[in-house]
Short mmCIF file of C-alpha atoms in Angstrom, two decimals:
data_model
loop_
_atom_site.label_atom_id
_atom_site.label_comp_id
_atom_site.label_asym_id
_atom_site.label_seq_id
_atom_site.Cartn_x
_atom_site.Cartn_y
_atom_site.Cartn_z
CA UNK A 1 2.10 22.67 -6.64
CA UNK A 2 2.65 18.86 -7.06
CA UNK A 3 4.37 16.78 -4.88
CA UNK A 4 5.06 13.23 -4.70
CA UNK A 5 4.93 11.24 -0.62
CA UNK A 6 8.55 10.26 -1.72
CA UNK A 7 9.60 13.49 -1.97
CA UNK A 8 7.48 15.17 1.47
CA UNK A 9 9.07 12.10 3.32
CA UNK A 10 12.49 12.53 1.72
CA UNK A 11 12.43 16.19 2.84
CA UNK A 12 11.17 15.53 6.37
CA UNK A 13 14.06 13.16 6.85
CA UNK A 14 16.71 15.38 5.03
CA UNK A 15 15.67 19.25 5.95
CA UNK A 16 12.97 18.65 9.36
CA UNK A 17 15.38 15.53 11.25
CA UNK A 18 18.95 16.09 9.47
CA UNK A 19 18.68 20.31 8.90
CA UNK A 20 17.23 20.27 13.22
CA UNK A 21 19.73 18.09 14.29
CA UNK A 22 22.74 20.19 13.07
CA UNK A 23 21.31 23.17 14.14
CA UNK A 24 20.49 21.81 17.32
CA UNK A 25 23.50 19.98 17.55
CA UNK A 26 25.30 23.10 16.73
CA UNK A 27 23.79 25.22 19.14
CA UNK A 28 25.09 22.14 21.77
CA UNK A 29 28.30 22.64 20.37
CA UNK A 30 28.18 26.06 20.91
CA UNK A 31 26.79 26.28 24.42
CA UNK A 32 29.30 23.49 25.28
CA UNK A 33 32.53 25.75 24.49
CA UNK A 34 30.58 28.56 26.65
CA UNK A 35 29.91 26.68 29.36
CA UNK A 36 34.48 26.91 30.25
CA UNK A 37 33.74 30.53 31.09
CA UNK A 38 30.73 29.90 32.69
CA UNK A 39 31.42 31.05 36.61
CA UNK A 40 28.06 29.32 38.30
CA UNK A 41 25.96 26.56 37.20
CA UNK A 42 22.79 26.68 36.33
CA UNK A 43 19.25 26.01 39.04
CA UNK A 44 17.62 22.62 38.77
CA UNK A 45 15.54 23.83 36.24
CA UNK A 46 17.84 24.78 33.96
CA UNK A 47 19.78 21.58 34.38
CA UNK A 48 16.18 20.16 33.61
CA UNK A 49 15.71 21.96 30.46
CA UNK A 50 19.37 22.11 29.46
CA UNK A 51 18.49 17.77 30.02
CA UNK A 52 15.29 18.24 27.31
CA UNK A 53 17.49 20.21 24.24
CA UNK A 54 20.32 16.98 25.04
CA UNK A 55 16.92 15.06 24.04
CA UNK A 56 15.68 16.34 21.31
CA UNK A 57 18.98 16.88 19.86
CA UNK A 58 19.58 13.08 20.11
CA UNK A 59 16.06 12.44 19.32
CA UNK A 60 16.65 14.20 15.97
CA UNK A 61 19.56 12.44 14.98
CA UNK A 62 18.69 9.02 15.12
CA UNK A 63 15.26 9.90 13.80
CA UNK A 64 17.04 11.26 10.63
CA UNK A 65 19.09 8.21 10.57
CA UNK A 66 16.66 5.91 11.36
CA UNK A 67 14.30 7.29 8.61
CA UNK A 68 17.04 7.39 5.77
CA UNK A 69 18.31 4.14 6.28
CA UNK A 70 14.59 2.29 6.92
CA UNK A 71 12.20 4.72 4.64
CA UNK A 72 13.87 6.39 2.08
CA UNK A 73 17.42 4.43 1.18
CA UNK A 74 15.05 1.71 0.08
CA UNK A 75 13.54 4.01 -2.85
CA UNK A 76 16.89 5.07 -3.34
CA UNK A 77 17.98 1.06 -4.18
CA UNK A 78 15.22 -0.51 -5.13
CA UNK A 79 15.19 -2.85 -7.98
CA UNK A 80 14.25 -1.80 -11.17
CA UNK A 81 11.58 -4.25 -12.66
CA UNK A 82 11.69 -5.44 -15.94
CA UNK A 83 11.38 -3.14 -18.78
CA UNK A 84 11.15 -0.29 -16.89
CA UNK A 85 12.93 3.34 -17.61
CA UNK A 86 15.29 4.57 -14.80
CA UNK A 87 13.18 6.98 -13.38
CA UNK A 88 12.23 6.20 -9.88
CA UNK A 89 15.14 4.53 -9.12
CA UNK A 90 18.28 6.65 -8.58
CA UNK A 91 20.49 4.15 -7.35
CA UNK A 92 20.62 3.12 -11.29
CA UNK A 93 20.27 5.83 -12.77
CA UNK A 94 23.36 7.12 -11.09
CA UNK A 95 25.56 4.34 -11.94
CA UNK A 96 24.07 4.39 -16.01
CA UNK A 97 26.76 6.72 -16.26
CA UNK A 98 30.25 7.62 -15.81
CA UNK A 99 30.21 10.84 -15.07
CA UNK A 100 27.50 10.16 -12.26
CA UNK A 101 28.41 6.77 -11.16
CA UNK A 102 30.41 8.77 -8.34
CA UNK A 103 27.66 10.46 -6.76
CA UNK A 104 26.86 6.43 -5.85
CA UNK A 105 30.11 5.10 -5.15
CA UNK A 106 31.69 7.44 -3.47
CA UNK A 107 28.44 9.95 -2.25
CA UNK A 108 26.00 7.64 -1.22
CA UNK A 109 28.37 4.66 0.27
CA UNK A 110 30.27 7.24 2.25
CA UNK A 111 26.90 8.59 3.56
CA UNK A 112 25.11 5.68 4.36
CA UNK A 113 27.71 4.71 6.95
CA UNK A 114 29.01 7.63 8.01
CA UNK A 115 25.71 9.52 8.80
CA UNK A 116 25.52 6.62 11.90
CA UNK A 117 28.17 8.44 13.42
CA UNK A 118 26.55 11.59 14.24
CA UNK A 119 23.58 10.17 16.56
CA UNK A 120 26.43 7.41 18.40
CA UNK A 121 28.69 10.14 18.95
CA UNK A 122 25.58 13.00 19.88
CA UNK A 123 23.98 10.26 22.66
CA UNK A 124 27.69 9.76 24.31
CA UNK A 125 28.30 13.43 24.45
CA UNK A 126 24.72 14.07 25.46
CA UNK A 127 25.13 11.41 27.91
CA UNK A 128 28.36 13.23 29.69
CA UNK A 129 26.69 16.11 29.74
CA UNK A 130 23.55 15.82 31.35
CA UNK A 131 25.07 12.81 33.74
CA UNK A 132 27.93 15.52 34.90
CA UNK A 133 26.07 18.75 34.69
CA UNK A 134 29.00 21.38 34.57
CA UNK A 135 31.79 18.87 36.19
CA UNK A 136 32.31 17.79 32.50
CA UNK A 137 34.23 20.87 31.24
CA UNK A 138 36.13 21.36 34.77
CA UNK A 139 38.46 18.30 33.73
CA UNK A 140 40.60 19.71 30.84
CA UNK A 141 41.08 16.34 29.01
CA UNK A 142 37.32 14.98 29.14
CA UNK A 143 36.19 18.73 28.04
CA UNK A 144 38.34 17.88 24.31
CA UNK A 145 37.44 14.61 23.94
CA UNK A 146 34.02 15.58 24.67
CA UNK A 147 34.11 18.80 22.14
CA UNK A 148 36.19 16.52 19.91
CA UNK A 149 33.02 14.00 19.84
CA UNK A 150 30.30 16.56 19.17
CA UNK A 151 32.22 18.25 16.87
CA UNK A 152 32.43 14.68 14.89
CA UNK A 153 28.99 14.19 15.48
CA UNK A 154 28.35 17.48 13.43
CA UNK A 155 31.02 16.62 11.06
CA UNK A 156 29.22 13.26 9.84
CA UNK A 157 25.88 15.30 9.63
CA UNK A 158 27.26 17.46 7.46
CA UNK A 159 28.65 15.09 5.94
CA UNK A 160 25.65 12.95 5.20
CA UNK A 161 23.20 15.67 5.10
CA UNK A 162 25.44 17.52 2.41
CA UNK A 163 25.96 14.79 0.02
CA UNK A 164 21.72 13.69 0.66
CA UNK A 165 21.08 17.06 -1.13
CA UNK A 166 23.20 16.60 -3.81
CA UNK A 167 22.98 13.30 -4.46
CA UNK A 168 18.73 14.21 -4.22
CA UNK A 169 19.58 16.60 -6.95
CA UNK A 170 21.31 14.77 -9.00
CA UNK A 171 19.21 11.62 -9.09
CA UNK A 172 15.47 12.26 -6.93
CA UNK A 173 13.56 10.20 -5.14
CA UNK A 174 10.07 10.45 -6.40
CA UNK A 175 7.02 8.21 -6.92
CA UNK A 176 4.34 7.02 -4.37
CA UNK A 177 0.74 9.04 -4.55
CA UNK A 178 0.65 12.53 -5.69
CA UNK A 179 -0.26 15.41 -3.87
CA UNK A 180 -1.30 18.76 -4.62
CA UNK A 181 -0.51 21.91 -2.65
CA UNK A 182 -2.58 25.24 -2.10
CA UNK A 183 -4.46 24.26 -4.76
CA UNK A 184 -2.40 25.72 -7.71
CA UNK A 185 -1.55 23.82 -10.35
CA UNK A 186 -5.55 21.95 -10.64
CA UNK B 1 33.36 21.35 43.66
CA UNK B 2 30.21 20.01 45.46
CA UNK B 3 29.19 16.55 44.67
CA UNK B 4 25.46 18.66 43.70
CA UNK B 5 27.03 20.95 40.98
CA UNK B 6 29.86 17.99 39.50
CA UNK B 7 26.64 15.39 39.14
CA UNK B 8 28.10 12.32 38.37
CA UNK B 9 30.47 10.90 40.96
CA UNK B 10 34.15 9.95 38.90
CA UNK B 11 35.15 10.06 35.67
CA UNK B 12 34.45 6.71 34.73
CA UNK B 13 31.14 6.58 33.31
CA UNK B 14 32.32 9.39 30.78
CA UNK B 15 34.71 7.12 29.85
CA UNK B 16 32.75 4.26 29.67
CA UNK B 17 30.35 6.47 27.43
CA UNK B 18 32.87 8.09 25.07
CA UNK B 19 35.08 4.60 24.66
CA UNK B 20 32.63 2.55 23.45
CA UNK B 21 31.21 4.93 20.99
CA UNK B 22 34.52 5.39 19.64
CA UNK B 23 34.40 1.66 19.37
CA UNK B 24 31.40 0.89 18.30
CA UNK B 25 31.96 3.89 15.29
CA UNK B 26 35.46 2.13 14.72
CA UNK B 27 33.49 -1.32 14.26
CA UNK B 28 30.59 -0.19 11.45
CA UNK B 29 34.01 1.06 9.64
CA UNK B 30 35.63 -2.10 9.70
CA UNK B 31 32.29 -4.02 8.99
CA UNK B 32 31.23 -1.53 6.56
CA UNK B 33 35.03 -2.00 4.36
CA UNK B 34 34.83 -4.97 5.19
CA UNK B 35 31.43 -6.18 3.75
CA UNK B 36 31.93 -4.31 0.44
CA UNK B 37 35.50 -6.52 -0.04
CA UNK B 38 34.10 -9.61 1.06
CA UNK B 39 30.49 -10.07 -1.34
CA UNK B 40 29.39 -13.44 1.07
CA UNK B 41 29.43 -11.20 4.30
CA UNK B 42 27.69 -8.36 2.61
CA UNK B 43 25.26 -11.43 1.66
CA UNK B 44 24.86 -11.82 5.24
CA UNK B 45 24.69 -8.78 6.38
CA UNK B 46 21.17 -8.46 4.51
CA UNK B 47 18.68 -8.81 7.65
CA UNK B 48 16.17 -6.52 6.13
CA UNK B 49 16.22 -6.97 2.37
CA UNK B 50 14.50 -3.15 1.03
CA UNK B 51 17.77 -2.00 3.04
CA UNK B 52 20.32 -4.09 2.11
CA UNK B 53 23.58 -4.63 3.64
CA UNK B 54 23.56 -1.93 5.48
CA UNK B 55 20.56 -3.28 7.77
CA UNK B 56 23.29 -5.86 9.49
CA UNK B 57 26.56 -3.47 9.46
CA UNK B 58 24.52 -1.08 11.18
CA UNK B 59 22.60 -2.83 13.49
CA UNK B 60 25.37 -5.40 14.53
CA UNK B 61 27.54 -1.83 15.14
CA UNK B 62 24.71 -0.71 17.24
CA UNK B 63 24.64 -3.78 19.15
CA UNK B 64 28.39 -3.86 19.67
CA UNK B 65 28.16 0.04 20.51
CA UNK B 66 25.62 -0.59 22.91
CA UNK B 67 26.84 -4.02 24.96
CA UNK B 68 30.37 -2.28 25.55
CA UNK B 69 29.03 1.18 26.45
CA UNK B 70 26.87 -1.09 29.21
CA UNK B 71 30.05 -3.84 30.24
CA UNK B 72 32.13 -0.52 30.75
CA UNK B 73 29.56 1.60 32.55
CA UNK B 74 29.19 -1.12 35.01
CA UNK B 75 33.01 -1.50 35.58
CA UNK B 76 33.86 2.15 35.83
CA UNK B 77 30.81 4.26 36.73
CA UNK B 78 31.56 6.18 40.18
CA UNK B 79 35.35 5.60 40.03
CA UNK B 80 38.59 7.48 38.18
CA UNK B 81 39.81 6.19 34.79
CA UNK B 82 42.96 7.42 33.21
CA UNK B 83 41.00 10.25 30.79
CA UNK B 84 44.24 10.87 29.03
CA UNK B 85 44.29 6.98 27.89
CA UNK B 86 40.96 6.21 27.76
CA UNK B 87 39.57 9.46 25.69
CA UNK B 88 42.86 9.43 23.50
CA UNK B 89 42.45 5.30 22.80
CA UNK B 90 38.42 6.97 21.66
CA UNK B 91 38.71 9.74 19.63
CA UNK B 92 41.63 7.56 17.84
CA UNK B 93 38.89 4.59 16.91
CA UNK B 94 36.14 7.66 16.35
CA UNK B 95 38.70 8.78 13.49
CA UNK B 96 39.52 5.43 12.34
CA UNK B 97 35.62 4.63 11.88
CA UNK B 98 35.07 7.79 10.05
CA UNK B 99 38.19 7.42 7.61
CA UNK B 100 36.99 3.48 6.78
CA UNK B 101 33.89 4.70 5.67
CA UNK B 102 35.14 6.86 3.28
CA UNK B 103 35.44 4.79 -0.32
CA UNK B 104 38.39 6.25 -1.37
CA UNK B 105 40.40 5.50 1.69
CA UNK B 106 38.73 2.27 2.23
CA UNK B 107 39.15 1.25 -1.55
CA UNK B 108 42.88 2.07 -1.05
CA UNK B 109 43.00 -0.68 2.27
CA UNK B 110 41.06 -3.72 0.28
CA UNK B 111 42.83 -3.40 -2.76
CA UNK B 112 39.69 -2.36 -4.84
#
């Protein structure tokens, strides 16, 4: 099976940082409307580990963003040289034609901005969290605007993470050295 | 409510924490629209080249984000701030930031 370093990287940004940090961030989302019925808080420890999934959750999210906008947007724009076909370079290849232009325009500038969105409003939520333990949901107007938050923060990773695999199907990053998995295909 | 299970003492540095993003989110909107209406500030919003624009909207956003999330968690961490003002005034700019970054909307505001 052939595969491009484009395409692993592209998919460890989209499915291993983007696809973890909505399920993650999900999960948060979930455990965050659970925690109004909750009756007792949790031991130290739990606070503690509770502390680690705000983390990695975060940790995810900018590390998706971080890598699109740095690593892979760059293939996704870069220049085509010369006399060279359209391959490679999706950013151009989109906007050859009309009836793909869009996935550009509107797909790809809407992402690019809006996918910064989930981590900045993931770290403030995480932060309330983890600084007020349970006190956060206890206060009925901080407990929406905190939900309302995180469920933004999801909302622009779907967002962005929804029109990355479309627009990646549409137009793919590729290029870079080839590699070969499990052996089939030599 | 012990002081132990509430952790943090006041509301405040909640609010300092879920203001800013709101404003800093409402900010790479406005840059973002405003940068694709206005070609010489997308021109200088190019700090690293392979990334384009983007590179300055998002990092001056971050920057923004970051400076009032620290300003206001000085002021108000360990006291009381008006939730119902101060979360309303961020979920409103949280909105805001994610409806100017959507080109159809945005198109509509710049006259594109």
């Amino acid at each position: 099976m052939e595969m491009t370093v484009r395409e692993l990287v592209t998919l460890v940004h989209g499915m291993m940082f983007g696809g973890f940090f909505l399920l993650t961030g999900f999960g948060a989302l979930v455990g965050m409307v659970r925690s109004r019925y909750a009756v007792a808080g949790m031991t130290d420890a739990g606070y503690r580990w509770d502390a680690v999934y705000w983390g990695v959750t975060v940790a995810l999210g900018w590390a998706a963003v971080l890598s699109g906008a740095y690593v892979v947007y760059p293939w996704y724009r870069a220049v085509v040289p010369a006399g060279a076909g359209l391959a490679g370079y999706p950013q151009r290849l989109l906007l050859s034609r009309a009836e793909t232009a869009g996935w550009h325009s509107v797909g790809m500038e809407w992402k690019e901005h809006v996918a910064w969105m989930a981590p900045m409003a993931m770290t403030a939520v995480a932060s309330v969290v983890v600084r007020y333990r349970e006190g956060w949901s206890r206060e009925r107007v901080l407990r929406r605007v905190v939900l309302a938050f995180g469920a933004t923060a999801i909302l622009a990773g779907l967002v962005a993470g929804g029109w990355g695999a479309l627009i990646d199907k549409a137009a793919p990053i590729t290029g870079g050295r080839t590699m070969m998995w499990m052996g089939v295909g030599r | 409510m012990t002081e132990r299970a509430r952790g943090e003492r006041g509301n405040g540095a909640a609010g300092a924490a879920l203001l800013a993003c709101g404003l800093g989110c409402f900010v790479l909107g406005v840059i973002a629209l405003a940068a694709d209406g206005w070609k010489a500030l997308a021109g200088w919003m190019i700090w690293y080249r392979p990334t384009g624009p983007l590179s300055g909207v998002s990092t001056l956003a971050l920057v923004i984000w970051l400076g009032c999330w620290w300003v206001l968690d000085r002021r108000w961490r360990g006291r009381d701030v008006a939730m119902g003002k101060v979360g309303g005034v961020a979920v409103v700019l949280l909105v805001l930031g994610v409806l100017l970054t959507f080109p159809p909307f945005g198109d509509v505001l710049i006259g594109k």
